[in-house]
Coordinates of C-alpha atoms (C1' of nucleotides) in Angstrom, one line a residue:
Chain A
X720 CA 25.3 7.3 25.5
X721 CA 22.2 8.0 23.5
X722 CA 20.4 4.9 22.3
X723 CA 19.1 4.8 19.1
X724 CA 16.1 3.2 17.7
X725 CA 15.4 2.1 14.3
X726 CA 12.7 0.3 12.9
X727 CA 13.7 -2.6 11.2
X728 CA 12.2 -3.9 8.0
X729 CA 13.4 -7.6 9.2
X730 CA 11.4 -7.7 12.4
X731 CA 8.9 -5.2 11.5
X732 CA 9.6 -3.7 14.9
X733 CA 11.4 -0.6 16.7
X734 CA 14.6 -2.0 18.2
X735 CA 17.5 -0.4 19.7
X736 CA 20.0 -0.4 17.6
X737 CA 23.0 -2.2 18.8
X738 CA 26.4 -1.9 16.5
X739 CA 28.2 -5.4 15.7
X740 CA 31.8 -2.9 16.3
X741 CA 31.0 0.4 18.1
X742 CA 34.8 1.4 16.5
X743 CA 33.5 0.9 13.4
X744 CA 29.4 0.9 12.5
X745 CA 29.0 0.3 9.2
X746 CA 26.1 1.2 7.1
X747 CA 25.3 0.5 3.2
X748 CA 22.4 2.7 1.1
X749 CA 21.9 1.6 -2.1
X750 CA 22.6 4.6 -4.8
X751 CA 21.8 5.6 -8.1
X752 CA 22.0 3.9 -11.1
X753 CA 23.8 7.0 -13.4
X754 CA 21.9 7.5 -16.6
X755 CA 20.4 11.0 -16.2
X756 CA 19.7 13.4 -13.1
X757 CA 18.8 12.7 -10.1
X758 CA 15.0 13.0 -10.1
X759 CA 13.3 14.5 -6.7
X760 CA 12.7 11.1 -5.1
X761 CA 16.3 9.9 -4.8
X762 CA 17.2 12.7 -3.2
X763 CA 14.7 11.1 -0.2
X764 CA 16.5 8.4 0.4
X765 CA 19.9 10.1 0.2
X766 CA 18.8 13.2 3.1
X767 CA 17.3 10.6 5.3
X768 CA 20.2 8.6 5.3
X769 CA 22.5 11.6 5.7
X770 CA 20.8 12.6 8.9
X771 CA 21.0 9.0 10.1
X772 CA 25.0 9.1 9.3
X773 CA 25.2 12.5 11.0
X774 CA 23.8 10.8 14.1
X775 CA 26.1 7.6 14.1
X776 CA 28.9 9.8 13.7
X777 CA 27.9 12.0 16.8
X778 CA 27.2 8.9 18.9
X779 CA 30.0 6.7 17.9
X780 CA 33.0 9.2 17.0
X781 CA 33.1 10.7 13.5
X782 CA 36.0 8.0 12.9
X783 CA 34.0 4.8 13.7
X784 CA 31.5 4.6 11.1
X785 CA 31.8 4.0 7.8
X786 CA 29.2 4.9 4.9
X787 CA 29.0 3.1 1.9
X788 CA 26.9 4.5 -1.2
X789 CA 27.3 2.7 -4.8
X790 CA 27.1 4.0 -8.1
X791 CA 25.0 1.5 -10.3
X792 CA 27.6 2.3 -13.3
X793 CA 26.1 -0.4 -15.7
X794 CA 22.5 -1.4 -16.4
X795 CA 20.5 -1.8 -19.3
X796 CA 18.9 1.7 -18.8
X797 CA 22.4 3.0 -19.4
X798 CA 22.9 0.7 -22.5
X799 CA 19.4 2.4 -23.9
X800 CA 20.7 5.9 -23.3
X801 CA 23.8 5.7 -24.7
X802 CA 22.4 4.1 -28.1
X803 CA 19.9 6.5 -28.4
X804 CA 22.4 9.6 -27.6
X805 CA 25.2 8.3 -29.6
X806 CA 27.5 9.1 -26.6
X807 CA 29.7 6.9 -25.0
X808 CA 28.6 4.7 -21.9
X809 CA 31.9 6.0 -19.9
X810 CA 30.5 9.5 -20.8
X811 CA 27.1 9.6 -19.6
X812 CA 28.2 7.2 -16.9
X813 CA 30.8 10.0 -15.6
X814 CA 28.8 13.2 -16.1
X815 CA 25.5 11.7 -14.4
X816 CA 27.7 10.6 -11.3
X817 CA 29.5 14.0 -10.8
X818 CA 25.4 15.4 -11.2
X819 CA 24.3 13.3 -8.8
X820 CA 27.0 14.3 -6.7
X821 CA 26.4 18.0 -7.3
X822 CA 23.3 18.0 -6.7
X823 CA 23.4 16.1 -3.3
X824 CA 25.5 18.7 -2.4
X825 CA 23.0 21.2 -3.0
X826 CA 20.4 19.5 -0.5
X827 CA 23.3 19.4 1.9
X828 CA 24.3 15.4 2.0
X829 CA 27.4 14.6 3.4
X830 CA 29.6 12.3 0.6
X831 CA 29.6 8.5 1.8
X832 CA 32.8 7.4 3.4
X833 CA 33.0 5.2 0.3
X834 CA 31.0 5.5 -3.4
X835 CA 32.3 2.7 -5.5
X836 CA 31.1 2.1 -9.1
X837 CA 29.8 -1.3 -9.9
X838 CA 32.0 -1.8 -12.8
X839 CA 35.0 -1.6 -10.7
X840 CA 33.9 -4.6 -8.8
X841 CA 33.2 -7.1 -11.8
X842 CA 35.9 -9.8 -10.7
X843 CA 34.8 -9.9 -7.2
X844 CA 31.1 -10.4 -8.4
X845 CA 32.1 -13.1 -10.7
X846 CA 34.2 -14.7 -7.6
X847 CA 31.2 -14.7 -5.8
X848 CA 28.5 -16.0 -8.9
X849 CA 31.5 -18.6 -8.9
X850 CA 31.1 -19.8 -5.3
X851 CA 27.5 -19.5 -5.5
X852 CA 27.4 -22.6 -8.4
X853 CA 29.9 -24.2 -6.3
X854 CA 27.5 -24.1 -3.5
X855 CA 24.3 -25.2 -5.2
X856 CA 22.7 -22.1 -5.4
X857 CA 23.1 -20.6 -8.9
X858 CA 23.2 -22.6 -12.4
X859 CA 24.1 -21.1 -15.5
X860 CA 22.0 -21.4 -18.4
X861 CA 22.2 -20.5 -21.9
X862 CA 24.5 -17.7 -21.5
X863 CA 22.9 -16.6 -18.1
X864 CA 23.8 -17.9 -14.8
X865 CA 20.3 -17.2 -12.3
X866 CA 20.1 -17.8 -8.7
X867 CA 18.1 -21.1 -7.7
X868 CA 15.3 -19.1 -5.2
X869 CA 14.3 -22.5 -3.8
X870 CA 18.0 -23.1 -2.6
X871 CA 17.2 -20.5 -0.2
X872 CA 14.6 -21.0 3.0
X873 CA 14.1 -17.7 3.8
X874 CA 13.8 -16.2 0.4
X875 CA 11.0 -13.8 0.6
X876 CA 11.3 -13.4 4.0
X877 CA 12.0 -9.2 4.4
X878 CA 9.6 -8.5 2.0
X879 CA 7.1 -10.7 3.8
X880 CA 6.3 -12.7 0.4
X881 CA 6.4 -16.7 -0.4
X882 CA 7.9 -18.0 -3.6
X883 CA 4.3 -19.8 -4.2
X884 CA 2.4 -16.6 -3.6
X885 CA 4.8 -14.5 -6.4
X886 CA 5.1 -17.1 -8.6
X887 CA 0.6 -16.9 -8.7
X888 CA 0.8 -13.6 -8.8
X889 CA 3.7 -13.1 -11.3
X890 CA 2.5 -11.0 -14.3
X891 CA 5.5 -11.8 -16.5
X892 CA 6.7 -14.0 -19.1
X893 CA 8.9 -16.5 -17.3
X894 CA 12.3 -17.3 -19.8
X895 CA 12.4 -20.9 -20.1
X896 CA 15.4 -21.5 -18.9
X897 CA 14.5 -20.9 -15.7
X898 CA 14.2 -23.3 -13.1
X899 CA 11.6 -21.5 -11.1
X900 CA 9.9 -18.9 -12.9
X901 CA 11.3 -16.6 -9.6
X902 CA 14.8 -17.5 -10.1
X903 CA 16.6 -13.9 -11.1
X904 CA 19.6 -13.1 -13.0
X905 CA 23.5 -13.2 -11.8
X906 CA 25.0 -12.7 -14.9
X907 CA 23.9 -12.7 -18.7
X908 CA 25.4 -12.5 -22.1
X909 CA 26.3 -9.3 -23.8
X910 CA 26.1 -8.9 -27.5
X911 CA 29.1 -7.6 -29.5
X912 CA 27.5 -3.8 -29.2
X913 CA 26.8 -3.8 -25.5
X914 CA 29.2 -4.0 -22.4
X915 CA 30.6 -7.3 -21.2
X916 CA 33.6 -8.7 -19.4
X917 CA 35.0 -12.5 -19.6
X918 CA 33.5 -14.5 -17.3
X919 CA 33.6 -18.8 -17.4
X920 CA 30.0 -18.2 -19.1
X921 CA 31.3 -15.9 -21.7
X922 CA 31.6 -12.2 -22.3
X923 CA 28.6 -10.8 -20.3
X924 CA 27.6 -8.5 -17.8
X925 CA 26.3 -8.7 -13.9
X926 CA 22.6 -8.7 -13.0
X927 CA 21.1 -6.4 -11.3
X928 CA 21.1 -7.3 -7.5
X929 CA 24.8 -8.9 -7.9
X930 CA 27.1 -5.9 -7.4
X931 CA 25.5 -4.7 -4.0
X932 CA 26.0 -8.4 -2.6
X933 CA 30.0 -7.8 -3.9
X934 CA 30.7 -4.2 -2.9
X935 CA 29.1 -4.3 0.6
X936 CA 31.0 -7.7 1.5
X937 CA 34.3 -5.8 -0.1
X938 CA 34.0 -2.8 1.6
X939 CA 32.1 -3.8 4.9
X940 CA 32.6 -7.6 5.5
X941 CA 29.9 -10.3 5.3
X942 CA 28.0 -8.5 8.3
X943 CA 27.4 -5.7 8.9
X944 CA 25.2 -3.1 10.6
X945 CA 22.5 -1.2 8.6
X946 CA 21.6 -1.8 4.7
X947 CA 19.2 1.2 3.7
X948 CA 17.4 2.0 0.5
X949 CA 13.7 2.8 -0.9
X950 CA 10.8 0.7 0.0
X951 CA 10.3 -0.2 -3.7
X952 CA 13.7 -2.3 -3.7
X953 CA 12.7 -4.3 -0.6
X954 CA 11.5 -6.3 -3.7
X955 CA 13.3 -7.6 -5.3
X956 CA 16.5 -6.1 -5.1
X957 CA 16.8 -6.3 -1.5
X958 CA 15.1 -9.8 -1.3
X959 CA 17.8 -11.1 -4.4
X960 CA 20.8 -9.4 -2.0
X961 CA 20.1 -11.2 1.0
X962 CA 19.8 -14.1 -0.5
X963 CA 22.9 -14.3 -2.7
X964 CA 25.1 -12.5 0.1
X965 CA 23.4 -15.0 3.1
X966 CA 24.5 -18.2 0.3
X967 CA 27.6 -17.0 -0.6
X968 CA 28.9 -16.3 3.1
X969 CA 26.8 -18.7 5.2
X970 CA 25.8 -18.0 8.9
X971 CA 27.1 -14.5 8.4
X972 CA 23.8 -13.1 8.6
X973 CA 24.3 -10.2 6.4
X974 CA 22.4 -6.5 7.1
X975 CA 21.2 -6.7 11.5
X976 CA 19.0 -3.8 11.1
X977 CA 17.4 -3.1 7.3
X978 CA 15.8 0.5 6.8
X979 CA 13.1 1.7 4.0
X980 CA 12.2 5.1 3.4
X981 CA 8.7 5.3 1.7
X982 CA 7.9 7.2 -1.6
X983 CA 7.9 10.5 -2.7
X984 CA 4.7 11.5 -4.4
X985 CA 4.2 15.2 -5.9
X986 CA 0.9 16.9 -5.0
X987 CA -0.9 13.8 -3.9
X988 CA 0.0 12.0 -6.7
X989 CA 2.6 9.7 -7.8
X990 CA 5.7 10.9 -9.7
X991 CA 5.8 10.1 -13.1
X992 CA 6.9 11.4 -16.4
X993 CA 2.9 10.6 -18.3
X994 CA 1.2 12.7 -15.4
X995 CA 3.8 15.5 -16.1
X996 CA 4.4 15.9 -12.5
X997 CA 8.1 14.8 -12.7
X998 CA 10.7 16.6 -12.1
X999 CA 14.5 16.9 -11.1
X1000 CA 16.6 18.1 -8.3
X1001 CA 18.4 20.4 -10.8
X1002 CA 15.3 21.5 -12.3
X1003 CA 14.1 23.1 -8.3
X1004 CA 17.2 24.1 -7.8
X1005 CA 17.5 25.9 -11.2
X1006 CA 14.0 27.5 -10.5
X1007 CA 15.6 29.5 -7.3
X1008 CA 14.4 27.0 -4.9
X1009 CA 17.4 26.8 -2.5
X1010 CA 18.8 23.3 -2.0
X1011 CA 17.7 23.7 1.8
X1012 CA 14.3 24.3 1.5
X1013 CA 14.2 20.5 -0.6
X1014 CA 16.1 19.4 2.9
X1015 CA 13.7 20.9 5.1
X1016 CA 10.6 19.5 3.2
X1017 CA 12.1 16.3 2.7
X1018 CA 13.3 16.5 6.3
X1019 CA 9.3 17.3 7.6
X1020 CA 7.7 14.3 7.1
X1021 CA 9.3 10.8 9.0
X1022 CA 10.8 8.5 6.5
X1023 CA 8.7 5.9 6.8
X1024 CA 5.5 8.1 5.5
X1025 CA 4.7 9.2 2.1
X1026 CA 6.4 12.2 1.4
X1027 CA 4.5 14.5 -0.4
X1028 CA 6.0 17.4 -2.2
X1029 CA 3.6 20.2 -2.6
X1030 CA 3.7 24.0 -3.8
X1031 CA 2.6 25.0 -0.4
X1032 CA 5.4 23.3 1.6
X1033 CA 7.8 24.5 -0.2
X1034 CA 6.8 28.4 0.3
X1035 CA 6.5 27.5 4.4
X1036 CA 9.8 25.5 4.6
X1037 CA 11.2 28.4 2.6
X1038 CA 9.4 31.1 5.0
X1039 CA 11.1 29.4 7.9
X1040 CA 14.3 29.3 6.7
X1041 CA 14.1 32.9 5.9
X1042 CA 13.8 33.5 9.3
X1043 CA 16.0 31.5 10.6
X1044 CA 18.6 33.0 8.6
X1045 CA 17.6 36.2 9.6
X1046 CA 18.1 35.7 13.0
X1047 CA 21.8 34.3 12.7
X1048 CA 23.3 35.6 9.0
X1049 CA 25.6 37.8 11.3
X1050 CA 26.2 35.4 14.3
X1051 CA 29.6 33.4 14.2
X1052 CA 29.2 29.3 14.4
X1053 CA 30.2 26.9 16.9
X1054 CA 33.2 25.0 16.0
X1055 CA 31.1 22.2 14.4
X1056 CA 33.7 19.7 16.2
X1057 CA 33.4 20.8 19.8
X1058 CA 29.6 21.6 19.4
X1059 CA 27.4 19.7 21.8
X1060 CA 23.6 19.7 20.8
X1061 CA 21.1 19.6 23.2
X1062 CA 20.2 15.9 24.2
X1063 CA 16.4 16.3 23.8
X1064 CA 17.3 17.5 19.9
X1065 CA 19.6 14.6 19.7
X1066 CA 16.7 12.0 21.2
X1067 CA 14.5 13.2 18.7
X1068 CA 16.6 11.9 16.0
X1069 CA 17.7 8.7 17.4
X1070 CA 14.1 8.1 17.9
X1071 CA 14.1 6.4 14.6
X1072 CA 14.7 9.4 12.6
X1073 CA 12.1 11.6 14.1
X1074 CA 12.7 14.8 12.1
X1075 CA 10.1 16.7 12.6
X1076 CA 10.1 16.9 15.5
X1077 CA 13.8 17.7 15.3
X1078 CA 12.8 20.6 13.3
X1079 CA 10.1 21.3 15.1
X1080 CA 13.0 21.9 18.4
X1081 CA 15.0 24.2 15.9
X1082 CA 11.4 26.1 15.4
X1083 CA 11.3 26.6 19.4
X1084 CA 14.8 28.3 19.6
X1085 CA 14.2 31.6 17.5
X1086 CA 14.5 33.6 20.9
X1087 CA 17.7 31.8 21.0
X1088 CA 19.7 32.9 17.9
X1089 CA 22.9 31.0 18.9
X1090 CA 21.6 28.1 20.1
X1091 CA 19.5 27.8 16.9
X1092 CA 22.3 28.0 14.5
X1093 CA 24.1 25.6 16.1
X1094 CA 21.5 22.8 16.3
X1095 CA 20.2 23.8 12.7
X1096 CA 23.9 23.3 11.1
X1097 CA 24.0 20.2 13.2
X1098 CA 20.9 18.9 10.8
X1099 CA 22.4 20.1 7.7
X1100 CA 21.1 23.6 7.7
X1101 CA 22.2 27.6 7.4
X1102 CA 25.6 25.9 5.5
X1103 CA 29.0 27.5 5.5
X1104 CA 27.7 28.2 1.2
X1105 CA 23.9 29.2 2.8
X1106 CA 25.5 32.3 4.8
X1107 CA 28.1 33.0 2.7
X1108 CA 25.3 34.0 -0.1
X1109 CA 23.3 35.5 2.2
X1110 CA 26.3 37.6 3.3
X1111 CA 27.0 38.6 -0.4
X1112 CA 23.6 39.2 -0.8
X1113 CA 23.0 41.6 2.2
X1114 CA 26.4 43.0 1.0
X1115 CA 24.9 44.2 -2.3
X1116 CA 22.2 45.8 -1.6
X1117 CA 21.8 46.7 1.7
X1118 CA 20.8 50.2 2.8
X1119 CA 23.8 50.9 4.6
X1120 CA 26.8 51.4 2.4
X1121 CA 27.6 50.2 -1.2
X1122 CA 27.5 50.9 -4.5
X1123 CA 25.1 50.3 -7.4
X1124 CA 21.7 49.1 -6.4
X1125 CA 23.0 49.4 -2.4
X1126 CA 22.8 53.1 -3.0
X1127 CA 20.5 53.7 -4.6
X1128 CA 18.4 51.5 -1.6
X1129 CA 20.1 53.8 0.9
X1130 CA 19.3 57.4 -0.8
X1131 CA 15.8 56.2 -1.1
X1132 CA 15.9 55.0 2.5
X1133 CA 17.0 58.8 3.4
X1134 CA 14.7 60.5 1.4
X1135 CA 12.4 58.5 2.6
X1136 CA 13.2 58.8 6.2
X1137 CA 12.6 62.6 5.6
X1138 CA 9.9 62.6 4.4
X1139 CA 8.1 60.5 6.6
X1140 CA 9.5 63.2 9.7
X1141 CA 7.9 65.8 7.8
X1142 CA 4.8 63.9 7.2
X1143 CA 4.7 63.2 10.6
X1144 CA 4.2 66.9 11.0
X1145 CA 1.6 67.2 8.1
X1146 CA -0.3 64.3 9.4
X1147 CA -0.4 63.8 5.0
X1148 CA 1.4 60.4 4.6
X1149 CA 0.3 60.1 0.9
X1150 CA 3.7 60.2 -0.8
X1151 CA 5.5 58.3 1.9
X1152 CA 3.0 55.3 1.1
X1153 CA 4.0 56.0 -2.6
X1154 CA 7.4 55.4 -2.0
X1155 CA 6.8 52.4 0.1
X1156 CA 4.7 51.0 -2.3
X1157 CA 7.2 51.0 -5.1
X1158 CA 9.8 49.7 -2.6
X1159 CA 7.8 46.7 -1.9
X1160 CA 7.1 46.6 -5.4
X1161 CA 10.4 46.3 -6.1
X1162 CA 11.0 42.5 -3.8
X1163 CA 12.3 45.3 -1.1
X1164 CA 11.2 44.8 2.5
X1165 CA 10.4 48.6 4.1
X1166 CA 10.6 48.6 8.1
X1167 CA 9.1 51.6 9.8
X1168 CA 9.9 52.2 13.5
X1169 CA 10.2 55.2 16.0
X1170 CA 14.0 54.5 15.4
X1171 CA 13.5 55.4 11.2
X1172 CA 13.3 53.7 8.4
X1173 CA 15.1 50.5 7.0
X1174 CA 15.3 49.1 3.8
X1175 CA 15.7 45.3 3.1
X1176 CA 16.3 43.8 -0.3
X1177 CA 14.1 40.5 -0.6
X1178 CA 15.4 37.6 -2.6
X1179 CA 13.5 38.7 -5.6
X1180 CA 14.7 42.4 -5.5
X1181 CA 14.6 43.6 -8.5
X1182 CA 16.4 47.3 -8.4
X1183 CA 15.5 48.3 -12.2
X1184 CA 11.4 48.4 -10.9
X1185 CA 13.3 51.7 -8.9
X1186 CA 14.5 53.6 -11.4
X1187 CA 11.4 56.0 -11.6
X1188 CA 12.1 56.8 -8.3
X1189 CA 15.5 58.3 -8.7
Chain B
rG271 C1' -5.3 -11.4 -7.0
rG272 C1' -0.8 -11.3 -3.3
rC273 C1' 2.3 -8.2 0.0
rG274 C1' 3.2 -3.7 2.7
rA275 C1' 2.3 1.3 4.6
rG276 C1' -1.2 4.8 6.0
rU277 C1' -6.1 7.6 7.4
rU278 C1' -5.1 13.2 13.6
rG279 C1' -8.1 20.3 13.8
rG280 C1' -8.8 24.9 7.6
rC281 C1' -3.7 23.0 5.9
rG282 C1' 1.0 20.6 7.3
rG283 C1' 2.4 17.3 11.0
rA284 C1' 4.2 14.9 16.1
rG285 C1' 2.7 12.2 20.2
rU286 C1' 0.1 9.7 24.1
rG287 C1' -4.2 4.1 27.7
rG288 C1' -6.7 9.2 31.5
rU289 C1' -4.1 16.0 31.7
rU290 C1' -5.6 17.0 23.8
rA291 C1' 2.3 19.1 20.9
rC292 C1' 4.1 22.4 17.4
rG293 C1' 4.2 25.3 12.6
rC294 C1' 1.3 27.9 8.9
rA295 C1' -3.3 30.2 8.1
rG296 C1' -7.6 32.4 11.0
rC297 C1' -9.5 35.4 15.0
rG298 C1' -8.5 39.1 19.3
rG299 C1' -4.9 42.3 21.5
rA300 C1' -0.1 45.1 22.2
rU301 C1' 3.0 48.0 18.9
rU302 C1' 2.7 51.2 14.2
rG303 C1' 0.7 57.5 10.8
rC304 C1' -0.7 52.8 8.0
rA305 C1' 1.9 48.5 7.4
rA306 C1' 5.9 45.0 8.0
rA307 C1' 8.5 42.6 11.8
rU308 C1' 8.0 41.2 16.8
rC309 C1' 5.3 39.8 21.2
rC310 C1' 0.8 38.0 24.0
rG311 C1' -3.8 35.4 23.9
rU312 C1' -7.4 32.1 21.3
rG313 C1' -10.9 28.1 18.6
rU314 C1' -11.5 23.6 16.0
rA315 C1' -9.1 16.8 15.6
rC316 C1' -7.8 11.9 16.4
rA317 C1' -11.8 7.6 9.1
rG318 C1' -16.3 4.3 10.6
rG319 C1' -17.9 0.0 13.6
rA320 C1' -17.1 -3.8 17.3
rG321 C1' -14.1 -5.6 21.3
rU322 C1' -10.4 -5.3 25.7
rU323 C1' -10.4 -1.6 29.8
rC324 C1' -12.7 1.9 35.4
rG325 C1' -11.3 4.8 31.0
rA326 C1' -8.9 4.4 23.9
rU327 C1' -7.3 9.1 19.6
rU328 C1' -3.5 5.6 21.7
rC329 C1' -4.2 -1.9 22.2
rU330 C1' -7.1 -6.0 19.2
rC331 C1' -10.4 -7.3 15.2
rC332 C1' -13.4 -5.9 11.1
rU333 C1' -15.0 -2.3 7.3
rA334 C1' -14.2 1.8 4.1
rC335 C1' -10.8 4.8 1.7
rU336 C1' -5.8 6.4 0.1
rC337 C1' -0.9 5.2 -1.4
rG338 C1' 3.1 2.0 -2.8
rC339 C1' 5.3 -2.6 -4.4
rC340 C1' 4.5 -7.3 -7.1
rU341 C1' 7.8 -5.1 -14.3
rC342 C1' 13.2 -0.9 -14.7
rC343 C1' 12.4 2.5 -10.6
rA344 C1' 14.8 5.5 -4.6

RNA sequence: GGCGAGUUGGCGGAGUGGUUACGCAGCGGAUUGCAAAUCCGUGUACAGGAGUUCGAUUCUCCUACUCGCCUCCA
């Protein structure tokens, strides 16, 4: 059986990943919170965390793991939006999670055995707030109730921080109601205008860190195998989960092995809405760029590196792709259940996500067609929706047979076949080049070879630019 | 200020205590009326300094720089 490593935020270190159940590995990312589209950096975490999934599921059985991703369905960012839209919370909370899900899609994520919605969860996050006072760990306070940090020896411990250290460093206001000016926030009041729920406090709503701790202990158990999310929630977020999930269910032990992508930065630089370099999934994919080119960018670089997305990699990934396509639009896939990739492809990505050099294998198999497919829809690539548009498109316009822009392609491709034979003769190529020229013009690709001519439609043919030609 | 990650050839990006991936671009060649596509060949690198070692790009320490987090953020 393949071992996989994974480097684990805990230790810091590469370890071989050892499941508590092989029958049933179970693995918990952290998800969106759903008050507008999915920007380009959450689509990082969510294709690295697909790849691992695809791999657990190929070592363990695609029946023994189970993947759980949450909708963050209520936060204060989705209170903001809604007050300044004038729509309804349920609304933009509904529409943004069937984006998100969309547009995941698009970059070819498998869906999560399980997505629950934090609002669904409420009672089982004030059961747990509950036993957390019980235990000595949490107080409430004006309205709030706030987890005591220093109740908890190893707070700070993943994120390699001390409570003395933060609390120096701290640039903001501490409420005074706090205890410790690091305590953070189980539950707090809701006005008459924002979202609440009874609780023994009063109507309120959940912190922010709460409703991981209650859906991952709901849906996975007190321990379990692999917690994953962005580096930037390893604090606090993560930090606030272990400790209220480690409290409320003690010697359980919570997440064995935690995982952390690093950031996404565009051109160098940071994402971020004042340097105008922000951007969407949907706004790439409504530019033309296909939802596997993201993949395959996203999917160049290890996790654990800086990701940055630039014009450049985005024409090569796309390049490559092309070609791959090329080589197997017309070849028929391996049933995906019975395929068996090669185990140095397979190594690669148990090597703690090494998908480069995955990619790097696919790269090596072009004199391979078959073989290529294979291990490329194994990764998430050349999709069942991929071909199918690429079949339609070679469909429309090729220079075989057809109608509309197709023929016209394949009476130029005659004529120009012709006259090439005759310029042959001539030795006077002038008007052949003409024709080319307008062809490529056109987004057309033009192949000449001692076997004729052939016409190819790009992906930015454009038949009108041909119409002088007729 | 605290914590963390990183610095490899023109660019992207793996990996390794000794033999220096791979892709793109470049260059040379085959092929072509010319191209495209394809194939073959080819150059250049491990931020700086100190240490450990027979030997370090790879391990340790220091310095510089870059990035992220510490506030909602994936």
């Amino acid at each position: 059986m393949t071992t996989i490593k994974l480097h684990n935020t805990k230790t810091r270190k590469r370890e071989d990943f050892v499941p508590i159940d092989p029958e049933n590995v179970r693995m918990y990312v952290c998800g969106p919170t759903v008050y507008d589209r999915a920007h380009l950096g959450n689509a990082r975490p969510v294709i690295v965390f697909d790849v691992l999934y695809r791999l657990l599921r190929h070592v363990y059985g695609p029946d023994h793991v189970t993947y759980v991703r949450n909708f963050t369905d209520v936060d204060d960012k989705i209170n903001a939006r809604a007050a300044q839209s004038g729509r309804s919370i349920g609304e933009i909370t509904a529409e943004t999670t069937q984006w998100f899900l969309d547009d995941m899609a698009a970059v070819g994520a498998l869906e999560p055995n399980e997505m629950p919605r934090a609002t669904a969860y409420i009672p089982q996050m004030i059961e747990m707030i509950e036993g957390l006072i019980t235990s000595g760990h949490a107080y409430a306070a004006e309205g709030h109730v706030l987890f005591a940090v220093e109740s908890y020896k190893d707070y700070g411990a993943l994120s390699g921080r001390s409570i003395d250290d933060m609390i120096a460093g701290a640039r903001v206001e501490v409420a005074p109601y706090k205890r410790n000016p690091m305590d953070f926030v189980l539950w707090k009041p809701s006005d008459a205008d924002t979202p609440g729920w009874d609780s023994p406090w009063g109507r309120g709503r959940p912190g922010w860190h709460i409703e991981c701790s209650a859906m991952s202990f709901e849906l996975l158990g007190a321990h379990f195998d692999i917690h994953g999310g962005g580096n930037d929630l390893m604090f606090p977020h993560h930090e606030n989960e272990i400790a209220q999930s480690c409290c409320a269910h003690p010697g359980s032990g919570f997440a064995n092995y935690w995982l952390h992508n690093e950031m996404l930065q565009v051109e160098g630089k940071k994402m971020s809405k004042s340097l105008g370099n922000f951007f969407t999934v949907r706004d790439l994919l409504d530019q033309g760029v296909p939802g596997e080119v993201i993949r395959f960018v996203m999917l160049s670089t290890h996790y654990r590196k800086p990701m940055d997305w630039t014009e450049k990699k985005r024409e090569e990934a796309e390049k490559t792709l092309r070609k791959w396509m090329n080589l197997t639009w017309n070849l028929q896939p391996f049933d995906a259940g019975l395929f068996e990739p090669d185990p140095k492809f397979v190594e690669a990505i148990a090597d703690d996500l090494n998908t480069h050099l995955a990619l790097v294998y696919l790269n090596g198999l072009t004199a391979q067609p078959q073989k290529l497919l294979d291990h490329a829809r194994w990764l998430g690539f050349l999709s069942d929706k991929a071909r199918l548009e690429e079949e339609k498109a070679r469909r429309a316009y090729s220079s075989g047979s057809g109608t509309g822009a197709s023929e016209l392609l394949a009476s130029l491709r005659q004529r120009m076949d012709a006259l090439r034979n005759d310029a042959k003769l001539s030795k006077n190529f002038d008007l052949v080049d003409v024709f080319k020229a307008a062809l490529l013009d056109a987004g057309a690709e033009v192949r000449m070879s001692k076997d004729g001519v052939e016409v190819i439609a790009g992906p930015n043919f454009d038949p009108t630019k041909l119409e002088a030609l007729k």
